[in-house]
Amino acid sequence: MKLAENLSRLGTESAFEVLARAVAIDAEAAAAGGPRVINLGIGQPDFPTPPHIVEAAARALRDGHHGYTPANGILPLREAVAADVLARRGVAVSPDDIVCVPGGKVTMSFAIMMFGEPGAEILYPDPGFPIYRSMIAYTGATPVPMKLHERSGFSFSADEVLAQVNGRTRLIIVNSPANPTGGVVPKSEFDRLVAGLERWPDVAVLSDEIYARMVYDVGNGGGEGHVSLLSYPQIRDRLILLDGWSKTYAMTGWRLGWGLWPPGLAEIATRMAVNIHSCVNAAAQWAGIAALTGPQDAVDTMVAEFDRRRAAIVPALNALPGMGCVDPRGAFYAFPNIAGTGLTARQFQDRLLAEQRVAVIAGTSFGDAGEGFVRFSYAASLAAIEEALDRTRAFLERAAA
Ligand code: PLP
């Protein structure tokens, strides 16, 4: 068989590989009666989907919602998204510009496929979610890393980004709050980026705001809350906004996300949907309406719990030998610098899992700029986090001995 050449450029998300290895090691540990694996590698909330959302899906199935739906999503779902965008981001948008898809990743891939082709350049955050680079390379476009800086809480510098833009640049991807760093881009940096983009009216922007509801320190120590790129009317006609239900409502397995598209592009995204997946699972769409229009207390409780864990994990990481961690202001990840341990990111990841049964993800899984860093997800109980950090200390002390 001769496979398509561009497949050789398709990357992956190594969090899934680490998860598989962690599950295998855990099964051995369970059989042998040894200490079990603590998984801080995982990128999903450790909470169940709130019951009223589950019930809405069950009801939809009982009520006979078993068939295809419109490819862009049922109208009440897109209306609920538009109402949520107005309530939370303060901007009135049309349900016609919203396309509901099976997860945040699909909006990402559609956007990259719309702009990516040989000769084109697409800027993406490094370290950043690995699928950006993977999909850019797959389309044949040139992936241009946009460096995020530890010294500025893993924000980009707008001046540096603008210096990388040229006549071949088609799309700039930004992600705040960010995976894997927990970084939140300050409004001042977005202001400068948007102002600079006035010189480049043909460059589109994909703003991945999937962690928008998970922002900490708001009104405290300079925290500004979530700044959406939708609040800049200057780029509204070239902004693709990505969000979804996976993280906010603990619904990663449901596969439900949405994109808000500039004029004309929702139709293209819908055509892509017709070609690839037809529509999102009908019952999940009814669950998505219940999530957006129902009580939000479960979200608030989950975010408050993440904040408590953040307050525990960051000082504990800073107290480990050779490690230092800037305060993550969003999402549920800490991204400590491990340069002082003398280990590479990959050695740290592999040895910590093999020797102490703690799963974390090497920073290099998120781009070249991730060397010297490791991602700890704090989507795990406080007790598990504390135990994982005790084991990490034991690991570092033995590695240094
Ligand atoms: N964007 C970012 C930054 C993510 O971290 C993730 C998931 O980890 C996604 C998008 C994809 O989310 P989904 O599971 O809804 O496809």
XYZ file of C-alpha atoms and ligand atoms in Angstrom:
417
model
C 0.000 0.000 0.000
C 1.177 3.507 -0.646
C -0.104 5.930 1.943
C -0.452 9.669 1.457
C 2.811 11.520 1.979
C 1.328 14.114 4.329
C 0.573 11.400 6.907
C 4.297 11.319 7.669
C 3.937 14.844 9.031
C 0.982 14.132 11.299
C 2.053 14.351 14.943
C 0.260 13.170 18.048
C -0.636 14.034 21.602
C 1.767 12.044 23.746
C -0.443 12.514 26.809
C -2.457 9.602 25.389
C 0.696 7.420 25.178
C 1.717 8.276 28.738
C -1.836 7.468 29.825
C -1.612 4.033 28.167
C 1.752 3.348 29.828
C 0.439 4.533 33.200
C -2.582 2.245 32.881
C -0.342 -0.747 32.049
C 2.032 -0.054 34.957
C -0.934 0.433 37.264
C -2.389 -2.923 36.245
C 0.944 -4.614 37.088
C 1.056 -2.730 40.406
C -2.495 -3.819 41.231
C -1.677 -7.454 40.451
C 1.531 -7.346 42.519
C -0.066 -5.432 45.387
C 2.429 -2.530 45.117
C 1.758 1.225 45.251
C -0.625 2.304 42.512
C 0.078 4.848 39.790
C -0.889 8.456 40.534
C -1.868 10.083 37.302
C -1.016 13.776 37.076
C -0.561 13.422 33.332
C -4.199 13.618 32.491
C -5.753 16.674 30.815
C -9.307 16.306 31.986
C -11.299 17.209 35.104
C -11.485 14.407 37.677
C -15.164 15.194 38.297
C -18.189 13.489 36.784
C -20.443 15.404 34.414
C -23.119 17.132 36.567
C -26.205 14.889 36.896
C -28.703 17.305 35.317
C -26.604 17.245 32.131
C -26.481 13.453 32.102
C -30.244 13.386 32.651
C -30.842 15.735 29.712
C -29.008 13.299 27.416
C -30.926 10.315 28.813
C -34.186 12.214 28.320
C -33.220 13.080 24.742
C -32.661 9.401 24.018
C -35.977 8.432 25.647
C -37.718 11.180 23.645
C -36.476 9.684 20.403
C -33.634 12.007 19.421
C -31.898 9.207 17.589
C -31.330 10.562 14.108
C -29.043 12.923 12.246
C -29.232 16.593 13.157
C -28.248 19.622 11.066
C -24.496 19.393 10.466
C -23.780 22.646 12.332
C -25.837 21.580 15.383
C -29.495 21.910 16.382
C -30.720 25.505 16.516
C -31.554 25.518 20.273
C -27.966 24.460 20.973
C -26.485 27.196 18.801
C -28.908 29.697 20.374
C -27.753 28.594 23.829
C -24.121 29.084 22.786
C -24.917 32.566 21.413
C -26.694 33.495 24.678
C -23.703 32.223 26.676
C -21.277 34.218 24.515
C -23.364 37.350 25.138
C -23.578 36.706 28.883
C -19.912 35.843 29.427
C -18.062 37.697 26.697
C -20.469 40.604 26.294
C -20.783 40.337 22.521
C -23.964 39.631 20.552
C -23.338 36.939 17.939
C -25.594 35.085 15.528
C -26.326 31.361 16.016
C -25.710 31.130 12.248
C -22.003 31.813 12.832
C -21.692 28.992 15.366
C -20.793 25.457 14.336
C -21.060 22.703 16.951
C -18.576 19.889 16.459
C -17.340 16.752 18.261
C -14.934 18.521 20.664
C -12.698 21.567 20.679
C -10.130 19.786 18.533
C -12.429 19.750 15.520
C -12.736 23.556 15.349
C -8.939 23.652 15.614
C -8.421 21.174 12.782
C -11.032 22.819 10.557
C -9.443 26.245 11.036
C -5.957 24.946 10.324
C -7.194 23.039 7.254
C -8.941 26.182 5.969
C -5.755 28.254 6.042
C -2.944 25.703 5.802
C -1.314 24.692 2.525
C 2.238 24.530 1.186
C 3.759 28.010 1.118
C 1.569 29.301 3.944
C 2.864 29.979 7.465
C 0.873 29.498 10.642
C 2.052 30.734 14.043
C 1.366 28.558 17.073
C 2.290 28.772 20.775
C 5.393 26.876 21.908
C 5.089 25.252 24.388
C 1.494 24.648 23.388
C -1.194 22.064 22.692
C 0.601 19.608 20.368
C -2.224 19.239 17.876
C -1.685 22.784 16.573
C 1.745 21.938 15.211
C 0.689 18.480 14.086
C -2.220 19.735 11.992
C -0.270 22.681 10.559
C 2.456 20.302 9.363
C -0.159 17.882 8.011
C -1.613 20.565 5.740
C 1.837 21.256 4.300
C 1.977 24.763 5.792
C 5.062 25.834 7.736
C 4.558 25.757 11.515
C 6.142 28.882 13.028
C 6.616 28.587 16.804
C 5.585 31.592 18.870
C 7.665 31.427 22.007
C 5.957 31.678 25.379
C 8.124 33.047 28.168
C 8.376 31.653 31.677
C 9.413 35.111 32.928
C 6.051 36.566 31.879
C 3.923 33.746 33.256
C 4.087 31.958 29.886
C 2.599 34.782 27.868
C 3.872 35.596 24.409
C 5.421 38.952 23.575
C 3.212 40.706 21.013
C 6.259 42.482 19.596
C 8.008 39.152 19.029
C 4.907 37.644 17.440
C 4.393 40.604 15.125
C 8.047 40.418 14.071
C 7.342 36.859 12.849
C 4.363 37.873 10.690
C 4.986 38.297 6.959
C 3.154 38.086 3.660
C 2.958 34.295 3.896
C 1.335 34.272 7.354
C -2.263 33.075 7.139
C -3.236 32.291 10.723
C -2.065 33.012 14.268
C -3.160 30.616 17.020
C -3.421 31.875 20.586
C -4.482 29.938 23.663
C -5.268 31.657 26.945
C -5.620 30.204 29.564
C -3.119 27.743 28.191
C -2.290 24.096 28.082
C 0.360 23.034 29.180
C 1.541 26.080 31.109
C -1.565 27.414 32.864
C -0.444 30.784 31.503
C -2.892 33.629 30.975
C -2.022 36.322 28.437
C -2.399 39.839 29.917
C -4.839 42.202 28.236
C -1.995 44.638 27.510
C -0.288 41.998 25.347
C -3.517 41.229 23.456
C -4.014 44.993 22.961
C -0.578 45.255 21.363
C -1.099 42.172 19.206
C -4.459 43.377 17.892
C -3.105 46.888 17.238
C -0.141 45.429 15.337
C -2.409 43.176 13.268
C -4.039 46.236 11.710
C -1.044 46.207 9.364
C -1.882 42.620 8.384
C -5.593 42.596 7.507
C -5.442 39.200 5.769
C -4.088 37.289 8.774
C -6.768 35.302 10.617
C -6.657 34.518 14.342
C -7.750 31.324 16.074
C -8.351 31.955 19.762
C -8.540 28.699 21.699
C -10.500 29.674 24.802
C -11.423 26.168 25.963
C -10.207 26.981 29.511
C -11.997 30.364 29.645
C -13.937 29.530 32.804
C -10.816 28.415 34.678
C -9.047 31.633 35.577
C -7.741 32.333 39.092
C -6.575 35.294 41.162
C -9.248 37.475 39.576
C -9.017 40.935 41.124
C -6.172 39.722 43.292
C -2.478 40.215 42.589
C -3.174 41.688 39.172
C -5.448 38.919 37.857
C -7.747 40.382 35.193
C -10.043 37.431 34.618
C -10.549 35.936 31.201
C -9.843 38.295 28.313
C -11.555 37.033 25.172
C -10.258 38.066 21.774
C -13.918 38.497 20.891
C -13.805 41.757 22.832
C -11.743 43.310 20.010
C -14.156 44.455 17.260
C -11.129 45.323 15.062
C -10.493 41.614 14.380
C -14.035 40.279 14.670
C -14.232 39.663 10.909
C -11.174 37.362 11.003
C -11.461 35.760 14.424
C -12.276 32.101 14.967
C -13.230 31.475 18.571
C -12.864 27.917 19.900
C -14.598 26.750 23.072
C -16.616 23.770 24.193
C -18.001 21.679 26.980
C -15.091 19.268 27.614
C -13.260 21.101 30.380
C -15.927 23.487 31.714
C -18.565 20.818 32.341
C -16.276 17.795 32.790
C -17.531 16.352 29.476
C -14.351 15.245 27.691
C -15.821 11.892 26.672
C -19.030 13.341 25.269
C -17.200 15.003 22.367
C -18.879 18.355 22.098
C -17.364 21.705 21.203
C -18.230 24.854 19.314
C -16.579 27.365 17.059
C -17.666 30.907 16.317
C -16.645 31.725 12.754
C -16.185 34.965 10.829
C -18.698 35.797 8.073
C -18.751 33.110 5.403
C -16.543 30.616 7.214
C -19.309 28.909 9.217
C -20.639 27.616 5.898
C -17.234 26.163 5.017
C -16.869 24.609 8.486
C -20.337 23.096 8.062
C -19.367 21.685 4.677
C -16.303 20.115 6.290
C -18.565 18.649 8.992
C -20.869 17.142 6.332
C -17.859 15.538 4.675
C -16.251 14.205 7.832
C -18.667 13.494 10.694
C -22.167 14.599 9.530
C -23.146 15.995 12.929
C -22.513 15.690 16.655
C -24.247 12.859 18.539
C -27.832 14.111 18.967
C -28.233 13.290 22.667
C -24.948 15.044 23.477
C -26.318 18.187 21.853
C -29.334 18.175 24.201
C -26.924 17.656 27.096
C -24.978 20.667 25.859
C -28.119 22.835 26.066
C -28.732 21.692 29.660
C -25.111 22.490 30.515
C -25.279 26.054 29.193
C -28.773 26.960 30.364
C -28.911 25.036 33.659
C -27.373 25.751 37.069
C -23.689 26.625 37.004
C -22.896 25.780 40.622
C -21.109 22.542 39.670
C -18.729 24.547 37.459
C -18.092 27.047 40.251
C -17.457 24.241 42.753
C -15.051 22.479 40.398
C -13.102 25.665 39.628
C -12.902 26.550 43.347
C -11.528 23.059 44.013
C -8.918 23.458 41.247
C -7.915 26.749 42.830
C -7.437 25.061 46.231
C -5.242 22.418 44.625
C -3.287 25.077 42.776
C -2.607 26.770 46.109
C -1.205 23.455 47.370
C 0.764 22.201 44.378
C 2.663 25.353 43.395
C 4.464 25.942 46.726
C 5.083 22.201 47.012
C 6.710 22.121 43.557
C 8.801 25.151 44.454
C 10.038 23.324 47.548
C 11.377 20.375 45.515
C 15.131 20.306 44.880
C 16.101 21.738 41.499
C 12.561 22.800 40.613
C 10.792 26.141 40.307
C 7.226 26.882 39.239
C 5.657 30.174 38.205
C 2.090 30.708 39.377
C -0.296 29.300 36.785
C -3.225 31.684 36.485
C -5.589 29.415 34.590
C -6.586 25.897 33.428
C -5.515 23.051 35.736
C -1.839 22.641 34.939
C 1.416 23.595 36.625
C 4.512 23.738 34.403
C 7.562 23.703 36.657
C 11.070 24.351 35.449
C 13.179 21.260 36.114
C 16.509 22.525 34.767
C 18.092 22.357 38.235
C 17.439 18.609 38.507
C 19.969 17.812 35.774
C 17.377 15.666 33.978
C 15.881 16.237 30.567
C 12.114 16.590 30.448
C 11.772 13.152 28.882
C 14.074 11.501 31.457
C 12.066 13.131 34.239
C 8.770 11.879 32.776
C 9.920 8.329 32.042
C 11.890 7.765 35.229
C 9.282 9.273 37.571
C 6.673 6.925 36.095
C 8.919 3.843 36.112
C 10.558 4.439 39.504
C 7.793 6.100 41.522
C 4.623 5.432 39.545
C 3.737 9.072 39.092
C 2.568 10.087 35.618
C 3.427 13.607 34.399
C 4.113 14.851 30.867
C 7.486 16.017 29.523
C 7.431 19.644 28.379
C 8.921 18.552 25.049
C 5.595 16.864 24.240
C 4.327 20.425 23.789
C 7.109 21.735 21.563
C 10.833 22.333 21.529
C 10.485 25.248 23.964
C 9.138 22.767 26.542
C 12.608 21.304 27.212
C 13.485 21.899 30.855
C 9.833 21.769 31.948
C 7.301 19.140 32.956
C 3.508 19.390 33.077
C 1.757 18.402 36.295
C -2.020 18.331 35.962
C -3.795 19.069 39.223
C -7.012 17.443 38.090
C -6.563 14.923 40.925
C -7.509 14.895 44.605
C -5.430 16.881 47.093
C -4.415 13.636 48.776
C -3.201 12.208 45.452
C -1.308 15.407 44.669
C 0.414 15.380 48.059
C 1.387 11.731 47.704
C 2.650 12.353 44.139
C 4.834 15.209 45.343
C 6.255 13.097 48.186
C 7.163 10.454 45.630
C 8.662 13.115 43.334
C 10.845 14.303 46.194
C 12.019 10.736 46.842
C 12.719 10.342 43.123
C 14.753 13.555 42.928
C 16.757 12.722 46.041
C 17.641 9.302 44.649
C 18.401 10.709 41.196
C 20.803 13.252 42.770
C 22.506 10.699 45.028
N -7.546 23.084 23.206
C -6.728 22.908 24.260
C -5.789 23.985 24.627
C -6.762 21.705 24.979
O -5.952 21.536 26.032
C -7.661 20.693 24.573
C -7.707 19.402 25.265
O -6.854 19.023 26.028
C -8.464 20.923 23.468
C -8.397 22.138 22.815
C -9.372 19.869 22.920
O -10.508 19.686 23.632
P -11.576 18.580 23.225
O -11.349 17.423 24.133
O -12.899 19.272 23.460
O -11.380 18.228 21.793
